[in-house]
mmCIF file of C-alpha atoms in Angstrom:
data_model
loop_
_atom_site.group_PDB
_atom_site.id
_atom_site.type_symbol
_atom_site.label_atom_id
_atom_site.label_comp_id
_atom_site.label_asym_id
_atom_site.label_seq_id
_atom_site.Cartn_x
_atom_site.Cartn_y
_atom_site.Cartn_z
ATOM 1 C CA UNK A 23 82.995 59.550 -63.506
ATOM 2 C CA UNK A 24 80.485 57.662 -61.934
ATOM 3 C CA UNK A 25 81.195 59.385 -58.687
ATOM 4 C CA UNK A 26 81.382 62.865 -59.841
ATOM 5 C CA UNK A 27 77.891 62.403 -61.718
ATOM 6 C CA UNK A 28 76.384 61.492 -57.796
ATOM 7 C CA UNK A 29 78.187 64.251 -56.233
ATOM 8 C CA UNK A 30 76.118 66.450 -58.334
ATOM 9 C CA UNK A 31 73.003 65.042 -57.237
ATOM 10 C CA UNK A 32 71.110 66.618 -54.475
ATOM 11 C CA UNK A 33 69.074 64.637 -51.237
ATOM 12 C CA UNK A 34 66.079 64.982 -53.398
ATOM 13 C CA UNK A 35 67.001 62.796 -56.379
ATOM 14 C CA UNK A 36 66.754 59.022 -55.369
ATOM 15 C CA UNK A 37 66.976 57.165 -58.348
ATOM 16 C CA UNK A 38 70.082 54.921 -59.760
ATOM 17 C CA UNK A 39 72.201 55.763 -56.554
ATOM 18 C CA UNK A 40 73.426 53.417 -53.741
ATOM 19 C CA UNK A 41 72.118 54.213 -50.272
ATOM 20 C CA UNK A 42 69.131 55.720 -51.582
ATOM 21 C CA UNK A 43 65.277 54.212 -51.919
ATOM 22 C CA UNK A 44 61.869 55.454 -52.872
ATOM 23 C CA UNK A 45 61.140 53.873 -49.089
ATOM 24 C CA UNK A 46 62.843 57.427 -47.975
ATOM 25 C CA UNK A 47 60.550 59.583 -50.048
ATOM 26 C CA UNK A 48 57.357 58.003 -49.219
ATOM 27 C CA UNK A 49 58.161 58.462 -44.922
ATOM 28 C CA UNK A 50 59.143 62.295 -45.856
ATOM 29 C CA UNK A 51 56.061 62.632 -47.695
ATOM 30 C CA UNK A 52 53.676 60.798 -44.989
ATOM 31 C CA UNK A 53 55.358 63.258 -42.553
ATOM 32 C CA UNK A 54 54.672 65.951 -44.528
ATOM 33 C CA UNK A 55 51.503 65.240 -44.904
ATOM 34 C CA UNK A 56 50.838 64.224 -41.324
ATOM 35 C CA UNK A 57 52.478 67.124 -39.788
ATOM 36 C CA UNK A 58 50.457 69.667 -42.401
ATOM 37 C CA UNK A 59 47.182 68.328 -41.217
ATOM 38 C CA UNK A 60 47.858 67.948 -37.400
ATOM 39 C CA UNK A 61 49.355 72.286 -37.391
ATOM 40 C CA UNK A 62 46.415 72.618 -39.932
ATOM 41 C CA UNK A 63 48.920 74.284 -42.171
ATOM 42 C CA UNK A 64 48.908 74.990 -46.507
ATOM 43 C CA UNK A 65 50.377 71.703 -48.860
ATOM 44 C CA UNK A 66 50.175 71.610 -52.219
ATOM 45 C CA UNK A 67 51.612 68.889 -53.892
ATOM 46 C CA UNK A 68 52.260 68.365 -57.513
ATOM 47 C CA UNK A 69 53.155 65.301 -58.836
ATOM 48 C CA UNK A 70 54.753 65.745 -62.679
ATOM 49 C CA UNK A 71 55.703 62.488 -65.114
ATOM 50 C CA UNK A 72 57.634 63.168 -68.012
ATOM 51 C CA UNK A 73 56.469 61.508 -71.444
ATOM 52 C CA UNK A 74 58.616 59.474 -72.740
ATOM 53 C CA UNK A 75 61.553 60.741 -70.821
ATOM 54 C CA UNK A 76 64.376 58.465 -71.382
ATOM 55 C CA UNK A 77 63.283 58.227 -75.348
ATOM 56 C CA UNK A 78 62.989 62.307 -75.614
ATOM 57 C CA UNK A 79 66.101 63.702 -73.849
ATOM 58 C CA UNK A 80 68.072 65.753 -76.295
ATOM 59 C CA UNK A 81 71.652 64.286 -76.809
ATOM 60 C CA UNK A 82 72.969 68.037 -76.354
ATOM 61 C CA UNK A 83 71.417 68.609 -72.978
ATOM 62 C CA UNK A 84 73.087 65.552 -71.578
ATOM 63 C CA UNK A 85 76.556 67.006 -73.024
ATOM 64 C CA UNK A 86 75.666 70.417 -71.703
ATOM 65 C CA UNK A 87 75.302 68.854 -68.244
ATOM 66 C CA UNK A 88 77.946 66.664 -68.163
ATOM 67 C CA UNK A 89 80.461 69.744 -68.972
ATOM 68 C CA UNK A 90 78.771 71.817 -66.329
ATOM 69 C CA UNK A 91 79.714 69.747 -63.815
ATOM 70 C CA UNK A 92 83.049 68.894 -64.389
ATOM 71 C CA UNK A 93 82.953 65.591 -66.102
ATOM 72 C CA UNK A 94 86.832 65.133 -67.496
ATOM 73 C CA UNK A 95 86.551 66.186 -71.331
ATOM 74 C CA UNK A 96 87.792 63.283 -72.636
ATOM 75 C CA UNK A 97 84.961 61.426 -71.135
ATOM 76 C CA UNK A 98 82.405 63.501 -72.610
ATOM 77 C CA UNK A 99 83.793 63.474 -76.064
ATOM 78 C CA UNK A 100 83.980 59.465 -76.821
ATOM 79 C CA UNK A 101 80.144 59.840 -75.035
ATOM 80 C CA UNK A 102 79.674 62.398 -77.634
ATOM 81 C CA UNK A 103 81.365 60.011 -80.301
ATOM 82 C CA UNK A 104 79.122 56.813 -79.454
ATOM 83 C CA UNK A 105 75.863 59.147 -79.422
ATOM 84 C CA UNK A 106 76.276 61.268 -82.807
ATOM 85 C CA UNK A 107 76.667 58.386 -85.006
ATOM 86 C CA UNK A 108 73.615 56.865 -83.052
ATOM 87 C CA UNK A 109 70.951 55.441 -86.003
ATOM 88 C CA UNK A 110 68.372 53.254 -86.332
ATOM 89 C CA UNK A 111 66.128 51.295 -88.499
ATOM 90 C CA UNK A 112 62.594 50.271 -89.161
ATOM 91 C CA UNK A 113 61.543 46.794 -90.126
ATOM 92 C CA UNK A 114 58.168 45.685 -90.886
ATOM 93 C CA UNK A 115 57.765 42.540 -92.299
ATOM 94 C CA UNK A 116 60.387 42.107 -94.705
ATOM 95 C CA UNK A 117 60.790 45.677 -95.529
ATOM 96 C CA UNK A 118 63.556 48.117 -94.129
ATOM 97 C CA UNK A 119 63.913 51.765 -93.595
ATOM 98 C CA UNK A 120 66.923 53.058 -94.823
ATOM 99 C CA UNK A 121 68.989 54.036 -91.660
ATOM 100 C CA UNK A 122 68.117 57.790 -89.879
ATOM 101 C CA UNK A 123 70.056 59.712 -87.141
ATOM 102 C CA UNK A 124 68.933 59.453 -83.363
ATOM 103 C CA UNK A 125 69.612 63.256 -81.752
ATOM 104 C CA UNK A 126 67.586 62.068 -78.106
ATOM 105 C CA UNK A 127 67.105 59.828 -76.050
ATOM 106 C CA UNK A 128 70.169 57.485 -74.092
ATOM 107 C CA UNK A 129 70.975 54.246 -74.688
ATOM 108 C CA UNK A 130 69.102 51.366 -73.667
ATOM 109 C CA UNK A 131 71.012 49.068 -71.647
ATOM 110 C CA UNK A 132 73.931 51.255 -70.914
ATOM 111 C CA UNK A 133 74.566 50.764 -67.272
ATOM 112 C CA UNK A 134 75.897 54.779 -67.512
ATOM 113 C CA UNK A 135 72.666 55.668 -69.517
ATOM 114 C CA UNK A 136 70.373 55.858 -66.250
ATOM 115 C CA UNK A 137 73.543 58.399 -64.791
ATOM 116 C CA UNK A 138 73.149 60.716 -67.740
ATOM 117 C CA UNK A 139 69.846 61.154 -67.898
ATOM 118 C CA UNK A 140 69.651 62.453 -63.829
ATOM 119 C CA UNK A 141 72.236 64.553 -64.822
ATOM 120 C CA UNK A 142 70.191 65.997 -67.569
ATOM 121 C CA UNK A 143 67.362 66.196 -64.930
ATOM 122 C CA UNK A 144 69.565 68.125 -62.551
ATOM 123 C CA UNK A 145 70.607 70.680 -65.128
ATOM 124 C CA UNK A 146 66.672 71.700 -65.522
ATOM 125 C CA UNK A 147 66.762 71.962 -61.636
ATOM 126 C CA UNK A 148 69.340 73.758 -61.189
ATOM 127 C CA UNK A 149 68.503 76.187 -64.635
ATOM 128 C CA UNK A 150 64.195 77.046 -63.128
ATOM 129 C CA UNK A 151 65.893 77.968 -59.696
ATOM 130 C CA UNK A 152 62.936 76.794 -57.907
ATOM 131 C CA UNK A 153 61.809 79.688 -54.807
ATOM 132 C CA UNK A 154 58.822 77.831 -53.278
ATOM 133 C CA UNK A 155 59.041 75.252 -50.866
ATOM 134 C CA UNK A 156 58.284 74.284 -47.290
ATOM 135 C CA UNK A 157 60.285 74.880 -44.429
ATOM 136 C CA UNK A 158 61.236 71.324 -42.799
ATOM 137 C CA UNK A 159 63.473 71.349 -39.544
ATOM 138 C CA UNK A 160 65.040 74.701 -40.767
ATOM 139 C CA UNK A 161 65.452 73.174 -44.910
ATOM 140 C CA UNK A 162 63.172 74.357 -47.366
ATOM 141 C CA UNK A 163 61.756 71.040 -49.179
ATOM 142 C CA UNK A 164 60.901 72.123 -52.562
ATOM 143 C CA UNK A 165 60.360 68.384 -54.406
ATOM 144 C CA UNK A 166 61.588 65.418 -54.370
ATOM 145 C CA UNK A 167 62.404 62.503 -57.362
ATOM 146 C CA UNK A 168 63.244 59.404 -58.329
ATOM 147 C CA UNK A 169 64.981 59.641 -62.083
ATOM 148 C CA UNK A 170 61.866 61.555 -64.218
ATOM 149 C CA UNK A 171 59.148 60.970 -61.192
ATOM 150 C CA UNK A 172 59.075 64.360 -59.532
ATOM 151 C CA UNK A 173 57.049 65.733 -56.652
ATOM 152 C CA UNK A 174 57.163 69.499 -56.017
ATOM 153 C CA UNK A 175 55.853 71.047 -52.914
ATOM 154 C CA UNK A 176 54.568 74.432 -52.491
ATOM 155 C CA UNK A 177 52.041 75.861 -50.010
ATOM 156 C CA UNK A 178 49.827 77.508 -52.330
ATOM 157 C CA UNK A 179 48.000 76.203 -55.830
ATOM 158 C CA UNK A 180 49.524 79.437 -57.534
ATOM 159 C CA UNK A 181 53.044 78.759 -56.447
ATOM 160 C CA UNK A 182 52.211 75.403 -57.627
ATOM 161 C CA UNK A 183 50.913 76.290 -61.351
ATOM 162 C CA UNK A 184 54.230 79.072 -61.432
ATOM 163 C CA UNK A 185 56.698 75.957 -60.811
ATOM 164 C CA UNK A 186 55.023 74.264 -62.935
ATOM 165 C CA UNK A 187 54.808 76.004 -65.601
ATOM 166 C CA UNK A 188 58.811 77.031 -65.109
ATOM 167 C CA UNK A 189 59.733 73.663 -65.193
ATOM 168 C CA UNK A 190 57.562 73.020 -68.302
ATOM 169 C CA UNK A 191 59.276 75.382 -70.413
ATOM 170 C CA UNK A 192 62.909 74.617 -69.454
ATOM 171 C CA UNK A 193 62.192 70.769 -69.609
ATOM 172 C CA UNK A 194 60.525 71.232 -73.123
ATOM 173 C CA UNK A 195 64.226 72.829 -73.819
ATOM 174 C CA UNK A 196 65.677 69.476 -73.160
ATOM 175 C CA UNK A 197 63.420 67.413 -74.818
ATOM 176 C CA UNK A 198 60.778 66.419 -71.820
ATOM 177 C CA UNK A 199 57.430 66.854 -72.180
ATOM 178 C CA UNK A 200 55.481 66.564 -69.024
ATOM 179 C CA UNK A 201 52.897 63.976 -69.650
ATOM 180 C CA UNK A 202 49.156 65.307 -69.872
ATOM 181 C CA UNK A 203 47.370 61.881 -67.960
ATOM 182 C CA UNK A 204 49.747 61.570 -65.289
ATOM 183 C CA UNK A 205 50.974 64.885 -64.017
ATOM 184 C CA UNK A 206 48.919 66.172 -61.526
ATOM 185 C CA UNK A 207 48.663 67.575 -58.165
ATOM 186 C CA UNK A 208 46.659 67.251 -54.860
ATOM 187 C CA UNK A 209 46.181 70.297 -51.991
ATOM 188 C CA UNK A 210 44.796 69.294 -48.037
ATOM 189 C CA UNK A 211 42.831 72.208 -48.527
ATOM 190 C CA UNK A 212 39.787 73.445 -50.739
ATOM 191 C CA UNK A 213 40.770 75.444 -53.554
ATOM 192 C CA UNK A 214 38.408 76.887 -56.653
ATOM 193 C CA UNK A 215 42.035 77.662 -58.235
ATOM 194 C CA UNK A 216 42.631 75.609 -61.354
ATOM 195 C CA UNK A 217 45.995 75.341 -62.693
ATOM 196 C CA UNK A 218 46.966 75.856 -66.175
ATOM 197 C CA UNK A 219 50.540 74.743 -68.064
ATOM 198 C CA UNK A 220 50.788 76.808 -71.410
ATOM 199 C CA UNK A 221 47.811 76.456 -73.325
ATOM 200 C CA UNK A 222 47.132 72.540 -72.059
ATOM 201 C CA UNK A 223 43.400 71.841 -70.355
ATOM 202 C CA UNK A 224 43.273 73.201 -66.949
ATOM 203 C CA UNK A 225 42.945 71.129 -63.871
ATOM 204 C CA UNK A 226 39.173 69.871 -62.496
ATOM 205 C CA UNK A 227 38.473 69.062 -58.817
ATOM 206 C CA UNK A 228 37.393 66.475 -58.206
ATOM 207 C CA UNK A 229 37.367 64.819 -54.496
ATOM 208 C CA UNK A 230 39.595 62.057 -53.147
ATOM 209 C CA UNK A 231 39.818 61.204 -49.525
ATOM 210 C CA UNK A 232 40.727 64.704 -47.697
ATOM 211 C CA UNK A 233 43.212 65.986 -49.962
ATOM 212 C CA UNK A 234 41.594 67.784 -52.992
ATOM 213 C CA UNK A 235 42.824 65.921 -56.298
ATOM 214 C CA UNK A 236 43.123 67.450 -59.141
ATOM 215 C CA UNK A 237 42.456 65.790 -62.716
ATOM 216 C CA UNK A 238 45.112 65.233 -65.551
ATOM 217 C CA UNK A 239 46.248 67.913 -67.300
#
């Protein structure tokens, strides 16, 4: 299982998988970067955070993916057996809650938990078809992530606020919520465009070294 659910990952997704490091996204992004400014060419980079993200996931969209790509059934359905009679209570003191239902969210602890929820993530990938991108050695780069810590690359501010705002509306199908202080994004050029996600605050400028960066949503 455990292999199938990495076969199904793409280059771009770094987190919970051998071989792989944050160390590799931060050199592609200083190249990026580097090679942008020296060919004075377009970035835009957005940088999104999901709230809560491994609380929030919806216990159906973790299914959903799991089925999509191939996962045997039987797997799936004692994973489906552990999670619906999922409940919890509240103490304070030396009062109690009576027991409710948990329908999100994966287990804490689970050494498989971290698995599922890239899955999940995957599935909103692969559902908001991304178009935008840059080209790199003949690849079109269009973000990279580590678990919920995504980084989308565009060459224009209104590609940038379209992905977005596509990802924003499928996620929010899933449970995610992109979070309003720390998703933001940053352009190596000047730009009066602000960027707007449904009816959230748009984006100030505000300036930070020589890349333009823009305030949370």
């Amino acid at each position: 299982m455990e292999r199938i659910l990495d076969e199904n990952q793409p280059g771009d997704q770094a987190g919970f998988r051998k071989g792989y490091s944050t160390t590799d996204h931060i050199y592609t992004f200083n190249q990026v970067i580097e090679k942008s400014n020296e060919y004075n060419l377009p970035l835009c980079v957005g940088f999104i955070d999901y709230e809560k993200a491994f609380d929030s996931v919806e216990h159906f969209a973790i299914f959903d993916a799991l089925r999509k790509i191939n996962i045997n059934g039987t797997y799936v359905t004692i994973l489906e057996n552990i999670y619906r009679n999922a409940s919890a209570r509240v103490h304070i003191d030396n009062l109690e809650s009576e027991p409710f239902p948990i329908h999100k969210g994966v287990r804490q602890g689970d050494p498989i938990s971290p698995k599922l929820f890239t899955a999940a993530i995957e599935m909103i990938f692969r559902k908001a078809d991304l178009e935008h991108g840059l080209n790199v050695d003949g690849e079109t780069l269009m973000n990279l992530r580590f678990a919920d810590d995504v980084a989308l690359v565009t060459k224009k501010v209104e590609n940038m606020e379209e992905q977005l705002n596509v990802l924003n509306n499928i996620s929010l199908d899933s449970g995610l919520k992109m979070h309003k202080g720390k998703t933001k994004y940053m352009n190596n050029f000047e730009s009066n465009k602000d960027i707007t996600i449904k009816t959230r605050k748009k984006l100030r400028r505000s300036k930070a070294t020589n890349i333009w960066d823009k305030q949370p949503i």
